[in-house]
mmCIF file with all atom_site columns, C-alpha atoms in Angstrom:
data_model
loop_
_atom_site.group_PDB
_atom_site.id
_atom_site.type_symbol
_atom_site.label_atom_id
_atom_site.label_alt_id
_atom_site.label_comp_id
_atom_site.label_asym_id
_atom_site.label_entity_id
_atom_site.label_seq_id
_atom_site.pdbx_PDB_ins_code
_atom_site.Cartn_x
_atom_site.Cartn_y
_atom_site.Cartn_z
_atom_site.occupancy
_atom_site.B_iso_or_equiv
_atom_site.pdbx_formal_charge
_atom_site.auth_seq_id
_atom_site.auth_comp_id
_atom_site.auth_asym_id
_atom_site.auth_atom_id
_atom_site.pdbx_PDB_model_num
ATOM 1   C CA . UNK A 1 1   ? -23.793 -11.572 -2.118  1.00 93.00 ? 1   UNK A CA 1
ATOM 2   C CA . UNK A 1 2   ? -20.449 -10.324 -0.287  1.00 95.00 ? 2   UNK A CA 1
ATOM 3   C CA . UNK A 1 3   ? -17.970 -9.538  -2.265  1.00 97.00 ? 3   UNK A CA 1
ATOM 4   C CA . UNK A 1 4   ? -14.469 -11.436 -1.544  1.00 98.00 ? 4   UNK A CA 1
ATOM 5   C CA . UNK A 1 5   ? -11.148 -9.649  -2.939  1.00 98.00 ? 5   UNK A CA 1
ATOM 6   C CA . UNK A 1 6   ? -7.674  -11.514 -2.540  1.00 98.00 ? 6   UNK A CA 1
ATOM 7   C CA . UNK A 1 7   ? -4.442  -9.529  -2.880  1.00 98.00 ? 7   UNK A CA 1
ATOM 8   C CA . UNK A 1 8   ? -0.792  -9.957  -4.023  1.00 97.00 ? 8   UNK A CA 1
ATOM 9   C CA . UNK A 1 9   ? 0.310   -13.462 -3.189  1.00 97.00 ? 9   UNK A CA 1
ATOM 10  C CA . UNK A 1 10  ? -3.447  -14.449 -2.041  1.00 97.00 ? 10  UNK A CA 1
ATOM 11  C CA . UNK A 1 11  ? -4.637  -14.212 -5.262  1.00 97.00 ? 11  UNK A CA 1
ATOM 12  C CA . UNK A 1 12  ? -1.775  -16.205 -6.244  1.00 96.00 ? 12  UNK A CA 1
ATOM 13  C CA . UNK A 1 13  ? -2.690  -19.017 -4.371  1.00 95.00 ? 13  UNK A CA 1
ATOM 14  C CA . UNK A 1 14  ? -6.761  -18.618 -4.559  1.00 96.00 ? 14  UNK A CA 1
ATOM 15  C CA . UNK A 1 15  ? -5.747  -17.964 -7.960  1.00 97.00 ? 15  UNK A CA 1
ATOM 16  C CA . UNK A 1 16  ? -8.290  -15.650 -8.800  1.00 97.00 ? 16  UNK A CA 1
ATOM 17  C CA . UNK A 1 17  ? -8.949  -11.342 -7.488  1.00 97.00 ? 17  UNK A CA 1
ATOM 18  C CA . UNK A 1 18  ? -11.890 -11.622 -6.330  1.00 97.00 ? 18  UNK A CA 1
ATOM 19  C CA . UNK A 1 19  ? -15.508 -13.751 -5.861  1.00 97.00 ? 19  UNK A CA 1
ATOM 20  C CA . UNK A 1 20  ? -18.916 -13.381 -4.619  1.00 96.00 ? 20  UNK A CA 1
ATOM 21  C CA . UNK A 1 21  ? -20.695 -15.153 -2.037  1.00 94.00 ? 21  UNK A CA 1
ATOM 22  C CA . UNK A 1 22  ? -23.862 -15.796 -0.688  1.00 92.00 ? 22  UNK A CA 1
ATOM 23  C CA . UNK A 1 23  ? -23.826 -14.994 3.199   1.00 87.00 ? 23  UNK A CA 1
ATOM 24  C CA . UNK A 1 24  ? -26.022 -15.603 5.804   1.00 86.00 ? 24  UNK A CA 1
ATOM 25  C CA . UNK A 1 25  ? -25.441 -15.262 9.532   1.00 86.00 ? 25  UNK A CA 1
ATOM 26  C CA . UNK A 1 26  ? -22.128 -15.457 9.293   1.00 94.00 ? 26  UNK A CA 1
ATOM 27  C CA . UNK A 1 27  ? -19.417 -13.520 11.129  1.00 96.00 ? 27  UNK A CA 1
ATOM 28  C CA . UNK A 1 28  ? -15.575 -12.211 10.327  1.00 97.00 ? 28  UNK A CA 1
ATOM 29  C CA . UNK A 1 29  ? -14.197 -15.455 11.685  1.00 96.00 ? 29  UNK A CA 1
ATOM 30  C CA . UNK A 1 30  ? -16.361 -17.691 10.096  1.00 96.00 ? 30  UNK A CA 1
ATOM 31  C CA . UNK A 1 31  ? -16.203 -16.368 6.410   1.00 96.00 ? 31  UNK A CA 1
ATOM 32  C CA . UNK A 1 32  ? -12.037 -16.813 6.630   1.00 95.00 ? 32  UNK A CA 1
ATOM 33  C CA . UNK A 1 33  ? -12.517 -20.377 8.052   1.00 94.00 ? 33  UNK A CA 1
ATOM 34  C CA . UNK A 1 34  ? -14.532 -21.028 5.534   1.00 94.00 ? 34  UNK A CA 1
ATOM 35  C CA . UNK A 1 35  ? -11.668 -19.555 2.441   1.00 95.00 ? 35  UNK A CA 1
ATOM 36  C CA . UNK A 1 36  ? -8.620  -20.957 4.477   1.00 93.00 ? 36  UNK A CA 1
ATOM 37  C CA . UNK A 1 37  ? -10.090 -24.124 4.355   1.00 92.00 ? 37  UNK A CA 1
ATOM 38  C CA . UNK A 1 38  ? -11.659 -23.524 0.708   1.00 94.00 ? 38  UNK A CA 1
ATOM 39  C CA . UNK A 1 39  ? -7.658  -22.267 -0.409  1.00 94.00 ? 39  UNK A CA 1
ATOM 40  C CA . UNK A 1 40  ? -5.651  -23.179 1.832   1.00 89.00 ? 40  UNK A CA 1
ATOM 41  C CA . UNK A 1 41  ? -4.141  -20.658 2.917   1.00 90.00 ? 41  UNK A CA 1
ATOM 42  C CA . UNK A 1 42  ? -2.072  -21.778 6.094   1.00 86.00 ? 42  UNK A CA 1
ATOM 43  C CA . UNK A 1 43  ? 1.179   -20.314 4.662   1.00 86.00 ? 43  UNK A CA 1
ATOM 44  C CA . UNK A 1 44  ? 0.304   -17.471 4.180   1.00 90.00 ? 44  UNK A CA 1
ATOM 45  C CA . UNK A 1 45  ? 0.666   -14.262 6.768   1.00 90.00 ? 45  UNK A CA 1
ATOM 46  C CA . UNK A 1 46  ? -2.419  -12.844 5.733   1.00 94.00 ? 46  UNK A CA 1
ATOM 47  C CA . UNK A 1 47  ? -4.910  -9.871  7.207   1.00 95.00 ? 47  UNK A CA 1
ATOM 48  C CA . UNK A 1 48  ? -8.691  -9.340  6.712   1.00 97.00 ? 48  UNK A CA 1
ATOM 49  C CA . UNK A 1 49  ? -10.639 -5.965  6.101   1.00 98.00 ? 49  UNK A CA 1
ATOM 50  C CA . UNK A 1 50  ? -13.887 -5.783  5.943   1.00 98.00 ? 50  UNK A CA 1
ATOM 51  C CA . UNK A 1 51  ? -15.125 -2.778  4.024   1.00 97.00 ? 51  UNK A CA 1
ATOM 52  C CA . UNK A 1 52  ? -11.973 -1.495  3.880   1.00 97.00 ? 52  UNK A CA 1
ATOM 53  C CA . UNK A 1 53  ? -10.875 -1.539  7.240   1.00 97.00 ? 53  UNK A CA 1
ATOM 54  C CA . UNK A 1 54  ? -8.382  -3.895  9.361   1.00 97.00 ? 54  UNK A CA 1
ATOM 55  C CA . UNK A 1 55  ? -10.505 -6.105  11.515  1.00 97.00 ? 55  UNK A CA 1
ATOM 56  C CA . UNK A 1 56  ? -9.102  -9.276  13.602  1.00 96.00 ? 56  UNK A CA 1
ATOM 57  C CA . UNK A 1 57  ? -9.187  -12.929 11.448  1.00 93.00 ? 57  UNK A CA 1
ATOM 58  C CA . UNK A 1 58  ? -11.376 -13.804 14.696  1.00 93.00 ? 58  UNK A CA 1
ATOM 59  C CA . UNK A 1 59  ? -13.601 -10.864 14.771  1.00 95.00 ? 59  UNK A CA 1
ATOM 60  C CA . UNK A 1 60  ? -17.115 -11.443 15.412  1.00 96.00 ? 60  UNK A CA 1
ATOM 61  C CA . UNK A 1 61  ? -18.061 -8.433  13.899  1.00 97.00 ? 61  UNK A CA 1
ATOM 62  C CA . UNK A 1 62  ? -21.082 -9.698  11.290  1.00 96.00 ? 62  UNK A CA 1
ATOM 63  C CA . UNK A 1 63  ? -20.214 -10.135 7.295   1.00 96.00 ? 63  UNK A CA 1
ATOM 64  C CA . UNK A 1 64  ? -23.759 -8.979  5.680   1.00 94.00 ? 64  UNK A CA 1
ATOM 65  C CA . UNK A 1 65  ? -24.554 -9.144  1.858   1.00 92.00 ? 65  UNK A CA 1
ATOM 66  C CA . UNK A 1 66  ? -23.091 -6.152  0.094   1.00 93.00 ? 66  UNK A CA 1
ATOM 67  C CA . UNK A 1 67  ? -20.372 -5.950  2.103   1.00 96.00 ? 67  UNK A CA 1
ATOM 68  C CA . UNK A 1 68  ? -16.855 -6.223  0.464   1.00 97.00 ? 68  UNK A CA 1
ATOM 69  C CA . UNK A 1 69  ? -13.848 -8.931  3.054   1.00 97.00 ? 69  UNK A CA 1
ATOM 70  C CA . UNK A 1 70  ? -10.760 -8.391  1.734   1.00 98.00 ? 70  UNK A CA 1
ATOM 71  C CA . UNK A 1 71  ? -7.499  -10.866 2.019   1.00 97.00 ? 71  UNK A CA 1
ATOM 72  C CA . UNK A 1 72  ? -4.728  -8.984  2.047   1.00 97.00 ? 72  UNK A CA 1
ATOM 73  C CA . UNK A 1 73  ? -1.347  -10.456 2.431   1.00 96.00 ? 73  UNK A CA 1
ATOM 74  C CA . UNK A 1 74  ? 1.948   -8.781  4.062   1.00 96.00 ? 74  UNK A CA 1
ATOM 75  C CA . UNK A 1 75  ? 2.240   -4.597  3.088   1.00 96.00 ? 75  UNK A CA 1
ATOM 76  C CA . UNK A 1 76  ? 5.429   -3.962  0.929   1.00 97.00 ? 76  UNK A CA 1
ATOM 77  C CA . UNK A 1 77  ? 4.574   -0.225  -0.274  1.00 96.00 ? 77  UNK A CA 1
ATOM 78  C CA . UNK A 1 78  ? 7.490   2.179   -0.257  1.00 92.00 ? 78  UNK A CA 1
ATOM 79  C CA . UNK B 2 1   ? -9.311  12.239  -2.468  1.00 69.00 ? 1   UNK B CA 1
ATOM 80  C CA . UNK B 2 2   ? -5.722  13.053  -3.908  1.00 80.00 ? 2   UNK B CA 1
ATOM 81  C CA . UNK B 2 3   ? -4.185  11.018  -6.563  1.00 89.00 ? 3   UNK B CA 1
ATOM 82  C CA . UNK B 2 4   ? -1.595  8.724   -5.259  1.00 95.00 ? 4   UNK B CA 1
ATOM 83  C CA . UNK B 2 5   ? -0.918  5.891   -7.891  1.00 97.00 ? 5   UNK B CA 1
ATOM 84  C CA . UNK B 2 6   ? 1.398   6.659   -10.673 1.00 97.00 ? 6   UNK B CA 1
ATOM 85  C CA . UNK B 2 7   ? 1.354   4.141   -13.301 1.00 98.00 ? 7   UNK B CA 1
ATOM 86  C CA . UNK B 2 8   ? 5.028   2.940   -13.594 1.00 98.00 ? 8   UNK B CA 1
ATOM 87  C CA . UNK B 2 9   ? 7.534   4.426   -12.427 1.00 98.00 ? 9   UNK B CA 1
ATOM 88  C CA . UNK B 2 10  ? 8.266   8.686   -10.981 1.00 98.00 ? 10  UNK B CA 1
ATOM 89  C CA . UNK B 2 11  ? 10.264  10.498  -13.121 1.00 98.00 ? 11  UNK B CA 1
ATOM 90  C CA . UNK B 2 12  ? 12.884  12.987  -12.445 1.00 98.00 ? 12  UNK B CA 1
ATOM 91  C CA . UNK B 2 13  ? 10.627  15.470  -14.508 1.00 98.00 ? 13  UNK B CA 1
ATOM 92  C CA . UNK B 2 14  ? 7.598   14.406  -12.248 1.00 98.00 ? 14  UNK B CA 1
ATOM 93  C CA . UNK B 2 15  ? 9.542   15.391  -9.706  1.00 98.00 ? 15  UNK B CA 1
ATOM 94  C CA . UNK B 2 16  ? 10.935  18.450  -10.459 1.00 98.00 ? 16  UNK B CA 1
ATOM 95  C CA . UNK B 2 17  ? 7.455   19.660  -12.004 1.00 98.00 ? 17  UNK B CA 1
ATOM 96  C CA . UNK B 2 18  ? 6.395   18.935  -8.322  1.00 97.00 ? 18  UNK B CA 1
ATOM 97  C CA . UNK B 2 19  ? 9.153   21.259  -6.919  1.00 97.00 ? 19  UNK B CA 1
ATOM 98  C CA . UNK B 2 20  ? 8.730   24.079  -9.621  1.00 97.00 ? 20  UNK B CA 1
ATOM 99  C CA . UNK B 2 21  ? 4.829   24.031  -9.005  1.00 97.00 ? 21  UNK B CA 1
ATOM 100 C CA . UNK B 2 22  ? 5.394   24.948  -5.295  1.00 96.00 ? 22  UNK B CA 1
ATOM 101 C CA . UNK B 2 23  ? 7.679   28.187  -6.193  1.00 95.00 ? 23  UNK B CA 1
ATOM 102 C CA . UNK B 2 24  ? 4.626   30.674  -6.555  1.00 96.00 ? 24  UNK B CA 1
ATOM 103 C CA . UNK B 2 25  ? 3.551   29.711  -2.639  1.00 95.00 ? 25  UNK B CA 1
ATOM 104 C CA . UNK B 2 26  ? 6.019   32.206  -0.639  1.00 97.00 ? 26  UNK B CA 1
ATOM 105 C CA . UNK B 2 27  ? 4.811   31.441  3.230   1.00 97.00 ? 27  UNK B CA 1
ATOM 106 C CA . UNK B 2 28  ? 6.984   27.993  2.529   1.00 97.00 ? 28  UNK B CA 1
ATOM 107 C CA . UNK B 2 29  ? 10.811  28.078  3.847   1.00 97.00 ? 29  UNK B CA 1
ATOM 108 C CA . UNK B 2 30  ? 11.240  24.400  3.499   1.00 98.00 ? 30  UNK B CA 1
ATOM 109 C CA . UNK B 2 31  ? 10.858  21.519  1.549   1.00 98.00 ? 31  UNK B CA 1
ATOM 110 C CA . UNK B 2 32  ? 12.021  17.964  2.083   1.00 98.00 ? 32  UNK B CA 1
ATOM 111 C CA . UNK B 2 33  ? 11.818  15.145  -0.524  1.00 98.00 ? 33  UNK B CA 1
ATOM 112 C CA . UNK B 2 34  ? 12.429  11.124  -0.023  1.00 98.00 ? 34  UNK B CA 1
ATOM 113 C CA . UNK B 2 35  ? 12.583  9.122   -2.855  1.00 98.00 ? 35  UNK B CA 1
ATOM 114 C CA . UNK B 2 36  ? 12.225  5.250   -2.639  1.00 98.00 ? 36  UNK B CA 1
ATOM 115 C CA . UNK B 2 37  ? 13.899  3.527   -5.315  1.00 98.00 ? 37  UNK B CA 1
ATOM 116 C CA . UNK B 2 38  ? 13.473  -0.151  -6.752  1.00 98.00 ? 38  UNK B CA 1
ATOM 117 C CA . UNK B 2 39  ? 17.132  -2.120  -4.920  1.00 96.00 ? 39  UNK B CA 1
ATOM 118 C CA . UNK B 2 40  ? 18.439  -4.414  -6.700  1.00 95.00 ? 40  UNK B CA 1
ATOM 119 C CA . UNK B 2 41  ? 18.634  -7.021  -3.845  1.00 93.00 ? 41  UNK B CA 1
ATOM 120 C CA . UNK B 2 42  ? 20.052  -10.923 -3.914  1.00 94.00 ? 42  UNK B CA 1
ATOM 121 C CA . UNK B 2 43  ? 18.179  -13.598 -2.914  1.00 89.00 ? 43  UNK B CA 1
ATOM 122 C CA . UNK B 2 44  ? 20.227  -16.774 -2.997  1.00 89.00 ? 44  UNK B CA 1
ATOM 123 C CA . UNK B 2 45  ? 22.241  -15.901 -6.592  1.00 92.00 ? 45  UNK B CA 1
ATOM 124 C CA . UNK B 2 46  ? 19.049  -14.550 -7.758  1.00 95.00 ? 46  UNK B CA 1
ATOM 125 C CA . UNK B 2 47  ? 19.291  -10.793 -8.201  1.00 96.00 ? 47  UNK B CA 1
ATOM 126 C CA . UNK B 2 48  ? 15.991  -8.458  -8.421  1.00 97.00 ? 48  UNK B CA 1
ATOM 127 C CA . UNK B 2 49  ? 14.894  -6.971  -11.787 1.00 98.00 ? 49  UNK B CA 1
ATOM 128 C CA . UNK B 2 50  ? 12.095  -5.109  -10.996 1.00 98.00 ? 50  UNK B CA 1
ATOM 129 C CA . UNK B 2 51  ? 9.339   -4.802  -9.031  1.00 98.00 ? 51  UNK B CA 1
ATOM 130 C CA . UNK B 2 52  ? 5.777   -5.062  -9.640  1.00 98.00 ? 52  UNK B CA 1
ATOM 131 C CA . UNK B 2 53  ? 3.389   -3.025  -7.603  1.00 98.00 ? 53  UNK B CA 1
ATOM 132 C CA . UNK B 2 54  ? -0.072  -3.529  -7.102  1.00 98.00 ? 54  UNK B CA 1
ATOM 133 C CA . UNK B 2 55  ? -2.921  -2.192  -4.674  1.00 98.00 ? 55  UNK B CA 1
ATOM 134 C CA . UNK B 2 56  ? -6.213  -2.358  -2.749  1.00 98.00 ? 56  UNK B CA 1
ATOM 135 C CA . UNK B 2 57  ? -7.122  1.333   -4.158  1.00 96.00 ? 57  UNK B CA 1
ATOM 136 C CA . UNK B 2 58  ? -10.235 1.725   -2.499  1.00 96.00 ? 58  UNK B CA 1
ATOM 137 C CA . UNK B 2 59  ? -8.449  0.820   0.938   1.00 97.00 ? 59  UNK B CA 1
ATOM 138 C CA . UNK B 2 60  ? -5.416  2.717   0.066   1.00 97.00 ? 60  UNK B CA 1
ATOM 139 C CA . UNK B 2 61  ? -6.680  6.176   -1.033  1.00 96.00 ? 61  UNK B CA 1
ATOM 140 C CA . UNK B 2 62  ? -8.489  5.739   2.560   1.00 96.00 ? 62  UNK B CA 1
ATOM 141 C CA . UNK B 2 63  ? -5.573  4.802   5.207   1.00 97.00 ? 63  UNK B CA 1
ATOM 142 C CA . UNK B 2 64  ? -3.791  7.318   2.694   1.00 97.00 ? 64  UNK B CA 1
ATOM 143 C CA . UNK B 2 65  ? -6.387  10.400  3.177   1.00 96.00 ? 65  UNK B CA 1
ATOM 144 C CA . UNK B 2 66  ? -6.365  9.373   7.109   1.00 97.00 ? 66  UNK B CA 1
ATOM 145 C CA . UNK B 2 67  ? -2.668  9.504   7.394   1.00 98.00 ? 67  UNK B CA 1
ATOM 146 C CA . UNK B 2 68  ? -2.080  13.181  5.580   1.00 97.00 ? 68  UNK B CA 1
ATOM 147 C CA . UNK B 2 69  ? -4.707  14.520  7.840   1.00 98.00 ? 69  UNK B CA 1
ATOM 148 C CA . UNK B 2 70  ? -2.750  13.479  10.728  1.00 98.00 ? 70  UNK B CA 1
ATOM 149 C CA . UNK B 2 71  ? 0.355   15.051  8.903   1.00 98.00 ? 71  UNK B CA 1
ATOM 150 C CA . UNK B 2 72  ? -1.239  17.990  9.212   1.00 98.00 ? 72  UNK B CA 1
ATOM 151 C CA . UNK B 2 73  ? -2.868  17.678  12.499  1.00 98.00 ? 73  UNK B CA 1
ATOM 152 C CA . UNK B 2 74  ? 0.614   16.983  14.371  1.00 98.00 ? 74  UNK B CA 1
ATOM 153 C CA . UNK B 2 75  ? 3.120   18.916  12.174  1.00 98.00 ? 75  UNK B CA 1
ATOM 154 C CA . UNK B 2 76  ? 2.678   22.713  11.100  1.00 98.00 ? 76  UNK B CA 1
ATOM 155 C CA . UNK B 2 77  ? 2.734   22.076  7.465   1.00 98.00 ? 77  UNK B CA 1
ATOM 156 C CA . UNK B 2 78  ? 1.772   24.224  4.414   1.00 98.00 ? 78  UNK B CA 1
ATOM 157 C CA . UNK B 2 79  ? 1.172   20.989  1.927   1.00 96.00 ? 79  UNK B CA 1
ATOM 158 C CA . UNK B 2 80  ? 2.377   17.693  1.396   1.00 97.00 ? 80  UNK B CA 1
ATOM 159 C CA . UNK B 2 81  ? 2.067   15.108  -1.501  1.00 98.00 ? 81  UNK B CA 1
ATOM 160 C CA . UNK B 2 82  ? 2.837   11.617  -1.721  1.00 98.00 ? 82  UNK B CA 1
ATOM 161 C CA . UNK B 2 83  ? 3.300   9.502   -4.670  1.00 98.00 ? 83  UNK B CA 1
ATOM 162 C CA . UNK B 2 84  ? 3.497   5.626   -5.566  1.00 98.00 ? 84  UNK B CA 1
ATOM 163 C CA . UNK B 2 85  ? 4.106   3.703   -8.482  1.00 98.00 ? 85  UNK B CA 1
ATOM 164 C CA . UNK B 2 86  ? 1.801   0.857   -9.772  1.00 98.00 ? 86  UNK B CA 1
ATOM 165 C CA . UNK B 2 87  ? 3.009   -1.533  -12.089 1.00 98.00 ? 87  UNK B CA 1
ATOM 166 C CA . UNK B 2 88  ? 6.616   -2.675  -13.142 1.00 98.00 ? 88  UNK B CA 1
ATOM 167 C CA . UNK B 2 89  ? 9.216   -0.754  -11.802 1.00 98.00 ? 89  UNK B CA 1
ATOM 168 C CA . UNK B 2 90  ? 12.780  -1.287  -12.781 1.00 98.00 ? 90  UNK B CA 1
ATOM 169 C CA . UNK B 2 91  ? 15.509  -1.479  -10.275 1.00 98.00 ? 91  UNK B CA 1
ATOM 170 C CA . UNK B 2 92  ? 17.509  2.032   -9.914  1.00 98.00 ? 92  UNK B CA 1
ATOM 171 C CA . UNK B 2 93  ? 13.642  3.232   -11.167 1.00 98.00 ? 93  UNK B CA 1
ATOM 172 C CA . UNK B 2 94  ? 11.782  5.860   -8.237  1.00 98.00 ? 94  UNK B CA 1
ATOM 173 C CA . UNK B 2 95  ? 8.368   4.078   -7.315  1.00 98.00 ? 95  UNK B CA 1
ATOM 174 C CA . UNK B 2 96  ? 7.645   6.395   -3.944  1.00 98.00 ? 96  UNK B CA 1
ATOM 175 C CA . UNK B 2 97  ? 7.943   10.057  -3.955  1.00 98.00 ? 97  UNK B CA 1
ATOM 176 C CA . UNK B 2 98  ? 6.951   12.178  -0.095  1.00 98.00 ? 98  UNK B CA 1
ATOM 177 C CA . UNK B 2 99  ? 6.850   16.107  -0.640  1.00 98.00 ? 99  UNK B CA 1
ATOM 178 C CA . UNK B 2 100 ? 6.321   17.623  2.439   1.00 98.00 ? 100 UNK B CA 1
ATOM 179 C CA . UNK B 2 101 ? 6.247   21.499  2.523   1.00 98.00 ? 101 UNK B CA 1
ATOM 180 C CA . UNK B 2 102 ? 6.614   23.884  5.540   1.00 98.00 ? 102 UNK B CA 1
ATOM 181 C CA . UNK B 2 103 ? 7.355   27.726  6.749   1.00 97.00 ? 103 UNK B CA 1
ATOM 182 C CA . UNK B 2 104 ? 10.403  25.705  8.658   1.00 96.00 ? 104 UNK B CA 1
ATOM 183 C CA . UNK B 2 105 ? 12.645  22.781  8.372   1.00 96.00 ? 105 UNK B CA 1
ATOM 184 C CA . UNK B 2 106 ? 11.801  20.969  11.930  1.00 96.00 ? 106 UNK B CA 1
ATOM 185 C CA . UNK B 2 107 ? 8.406   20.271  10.839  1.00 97.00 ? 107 UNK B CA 1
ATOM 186 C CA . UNK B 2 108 ? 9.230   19.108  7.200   1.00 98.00 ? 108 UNK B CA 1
ATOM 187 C CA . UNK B 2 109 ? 11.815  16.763  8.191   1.00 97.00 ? 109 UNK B CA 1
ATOM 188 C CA . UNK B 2 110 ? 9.391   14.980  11.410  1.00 97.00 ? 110 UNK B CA 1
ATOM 189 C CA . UNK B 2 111 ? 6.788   14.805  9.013   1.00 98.00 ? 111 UNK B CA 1
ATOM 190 C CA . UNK B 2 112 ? 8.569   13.575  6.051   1.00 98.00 ? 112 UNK B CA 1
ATOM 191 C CA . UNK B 2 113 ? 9.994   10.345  8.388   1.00 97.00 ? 113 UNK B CA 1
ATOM 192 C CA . UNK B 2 114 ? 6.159   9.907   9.699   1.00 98.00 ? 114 UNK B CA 1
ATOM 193 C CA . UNK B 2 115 ? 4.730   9.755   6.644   1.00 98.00 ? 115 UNK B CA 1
ATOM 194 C CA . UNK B 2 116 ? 7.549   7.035   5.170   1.00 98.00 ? 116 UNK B CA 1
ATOM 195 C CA . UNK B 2 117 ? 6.932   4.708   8.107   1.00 97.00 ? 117 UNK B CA 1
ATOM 196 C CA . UNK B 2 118 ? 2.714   5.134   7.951   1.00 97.00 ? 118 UNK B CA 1
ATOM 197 C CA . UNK B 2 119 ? 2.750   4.517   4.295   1.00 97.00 ? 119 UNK B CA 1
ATOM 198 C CA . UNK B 2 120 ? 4.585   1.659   4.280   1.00 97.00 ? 120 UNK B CA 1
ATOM 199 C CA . UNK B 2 121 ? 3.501   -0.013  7.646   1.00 96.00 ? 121 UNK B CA 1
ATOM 200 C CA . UNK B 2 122 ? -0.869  0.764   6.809   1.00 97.00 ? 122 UNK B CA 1
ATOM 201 C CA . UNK B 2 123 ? -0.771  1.405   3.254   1.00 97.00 ? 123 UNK B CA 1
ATOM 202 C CA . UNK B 2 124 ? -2.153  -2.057  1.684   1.00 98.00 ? 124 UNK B CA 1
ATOM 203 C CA . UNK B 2 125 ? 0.312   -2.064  -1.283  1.00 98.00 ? 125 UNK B CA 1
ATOM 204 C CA . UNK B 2 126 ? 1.876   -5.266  -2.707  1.00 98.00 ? 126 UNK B CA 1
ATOM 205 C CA . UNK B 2 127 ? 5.131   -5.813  -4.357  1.00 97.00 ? 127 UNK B CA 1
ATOM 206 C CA . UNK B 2 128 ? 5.717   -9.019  -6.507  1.00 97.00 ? 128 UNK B CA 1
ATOM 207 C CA . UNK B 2 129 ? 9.938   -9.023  -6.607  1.00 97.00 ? 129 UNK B CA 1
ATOM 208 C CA . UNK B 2 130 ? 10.744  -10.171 -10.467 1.00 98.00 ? 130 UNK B CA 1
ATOM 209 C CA . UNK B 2 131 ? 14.320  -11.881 -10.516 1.00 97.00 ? 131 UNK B CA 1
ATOM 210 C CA . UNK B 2 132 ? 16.775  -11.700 -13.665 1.00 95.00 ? 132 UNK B CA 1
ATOM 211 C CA . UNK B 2 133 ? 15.871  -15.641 -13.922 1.00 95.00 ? 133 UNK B CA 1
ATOM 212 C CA . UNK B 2 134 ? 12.203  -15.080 -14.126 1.00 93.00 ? 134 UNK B CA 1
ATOM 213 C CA . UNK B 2 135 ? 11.420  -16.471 -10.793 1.00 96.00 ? 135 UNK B CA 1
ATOM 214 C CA . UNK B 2 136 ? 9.473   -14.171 -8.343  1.00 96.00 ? 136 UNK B CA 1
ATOM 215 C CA . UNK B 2 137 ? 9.139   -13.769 -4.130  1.00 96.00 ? 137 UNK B CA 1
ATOM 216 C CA . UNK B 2 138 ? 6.558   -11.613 -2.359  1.00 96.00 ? 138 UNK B CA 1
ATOM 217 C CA . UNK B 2 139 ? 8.017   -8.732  -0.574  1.00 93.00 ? 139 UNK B CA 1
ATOM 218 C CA . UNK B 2 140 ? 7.632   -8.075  2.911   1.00 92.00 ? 140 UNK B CA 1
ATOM 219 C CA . UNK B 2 141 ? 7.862   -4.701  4.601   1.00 89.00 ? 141 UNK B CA 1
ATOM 220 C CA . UNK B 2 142 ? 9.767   -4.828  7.717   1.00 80.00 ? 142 UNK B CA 1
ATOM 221 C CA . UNK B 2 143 ? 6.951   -3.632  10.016  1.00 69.00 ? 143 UNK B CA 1
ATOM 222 C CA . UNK B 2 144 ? 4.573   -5.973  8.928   1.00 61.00 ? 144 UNK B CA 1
#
């Protein structure tokens, strides 16, 4: 299972922090297809890290089980 | 990995705990200090309360560690700190706190303005803006 955490206003809309899903041959780009069409979330300006790191919503860069795909939504620190 | 979240908001004692713990370490000739403080902004005849922080830790403490040790790879610092609130913060209440320590004042007040920006353009910190009415917007940093 990956583990899927949504952020600020994300987890406003998904309406939950986080989930866990089974994946299996799936890539960056195809996991947040699969949530923007499960939440959507067209209006919102959100980013994806995978494992804690920035990666493009169209990355092909493989999601494996284990692995942790955060949503995160516009940075307002400071 | 250095403690950054402070739950609610930084206190002048905080702060000046911060500054008196630093007065045994004699190569430093300058500090700087910024303070961010909760605005009390107006959104349509709405007027901001408070803000409530939240965070992707685990991401956070990361970009967080990988910004300081640029800090100290491109500025000739003796220490640095930074702080953020998590939680409610009032308005007029501090919620970010950068203590940057050098032997001189150049350094301190480059790195002081490089570490504002970084934390607030990479640090994955959310603010949920609580209006006097109740009503809430997201906020949105300007280099988003």
């Amino acid at each position: 299972m990956a583990t899927i955490r949504y952020f600020g206003i994300v987890a406003e809309v998904t309406q939950r922090n986080e989930e866990y899903i089974e994946i299996e041959n799936m890539n960056v780009s195809e996991v947040w297809n699969l949530l923007y069409a499960k939440y959507d979330l067209s209006t919102l300006n959100a980013r994806v890290a995978l494992n804690q790191r920035l990666v493009d919503l169209n990355s092909s860069i493989t999601v494996n089980n284990n692995d942790e795909l955060a949503l995160l939504p516009p940075f307002a620190g400071g | 990995m250095k403690q950054v979240f402070v739950k609610g908001p930084i206190t002048p004692d905080f702060i000046a705990t911060s500054i008196a713990k630093h007065q045994s370490k004699y190569e430093i000739g300058a500090h700087n200090i910024f303070l961010g403080q909760v605005r009390a902004d107006e959104v349509r005849n709405r007027k901001v309360a408070a803000i409530d922080f939240t965070c992707y830790e685990k991401m956070a403490n990361e970009v967080l560690h990988d910004i300081r040790e640029k800090a100290f790879r491109t500025f000739d610092l003796t220490c640095l700190h930074i702080y953020h609130s998590i939680g409610e913060i009032k308005v007029g209440e501090v919620c970010f706190f950068v203590f940057v320590s050098a032997k001189h004042s150049k350094d301190v007040y480059e790195a002081t303005e490089y570490l504002v920006n970084a934390v607030k353009k990479k640090a994955p910190i959310f603010g949920k803006e609580l209006f006097e009415d109740e009503t809430h917007q997201w906020k949105v940093n300007k280099t988003w």
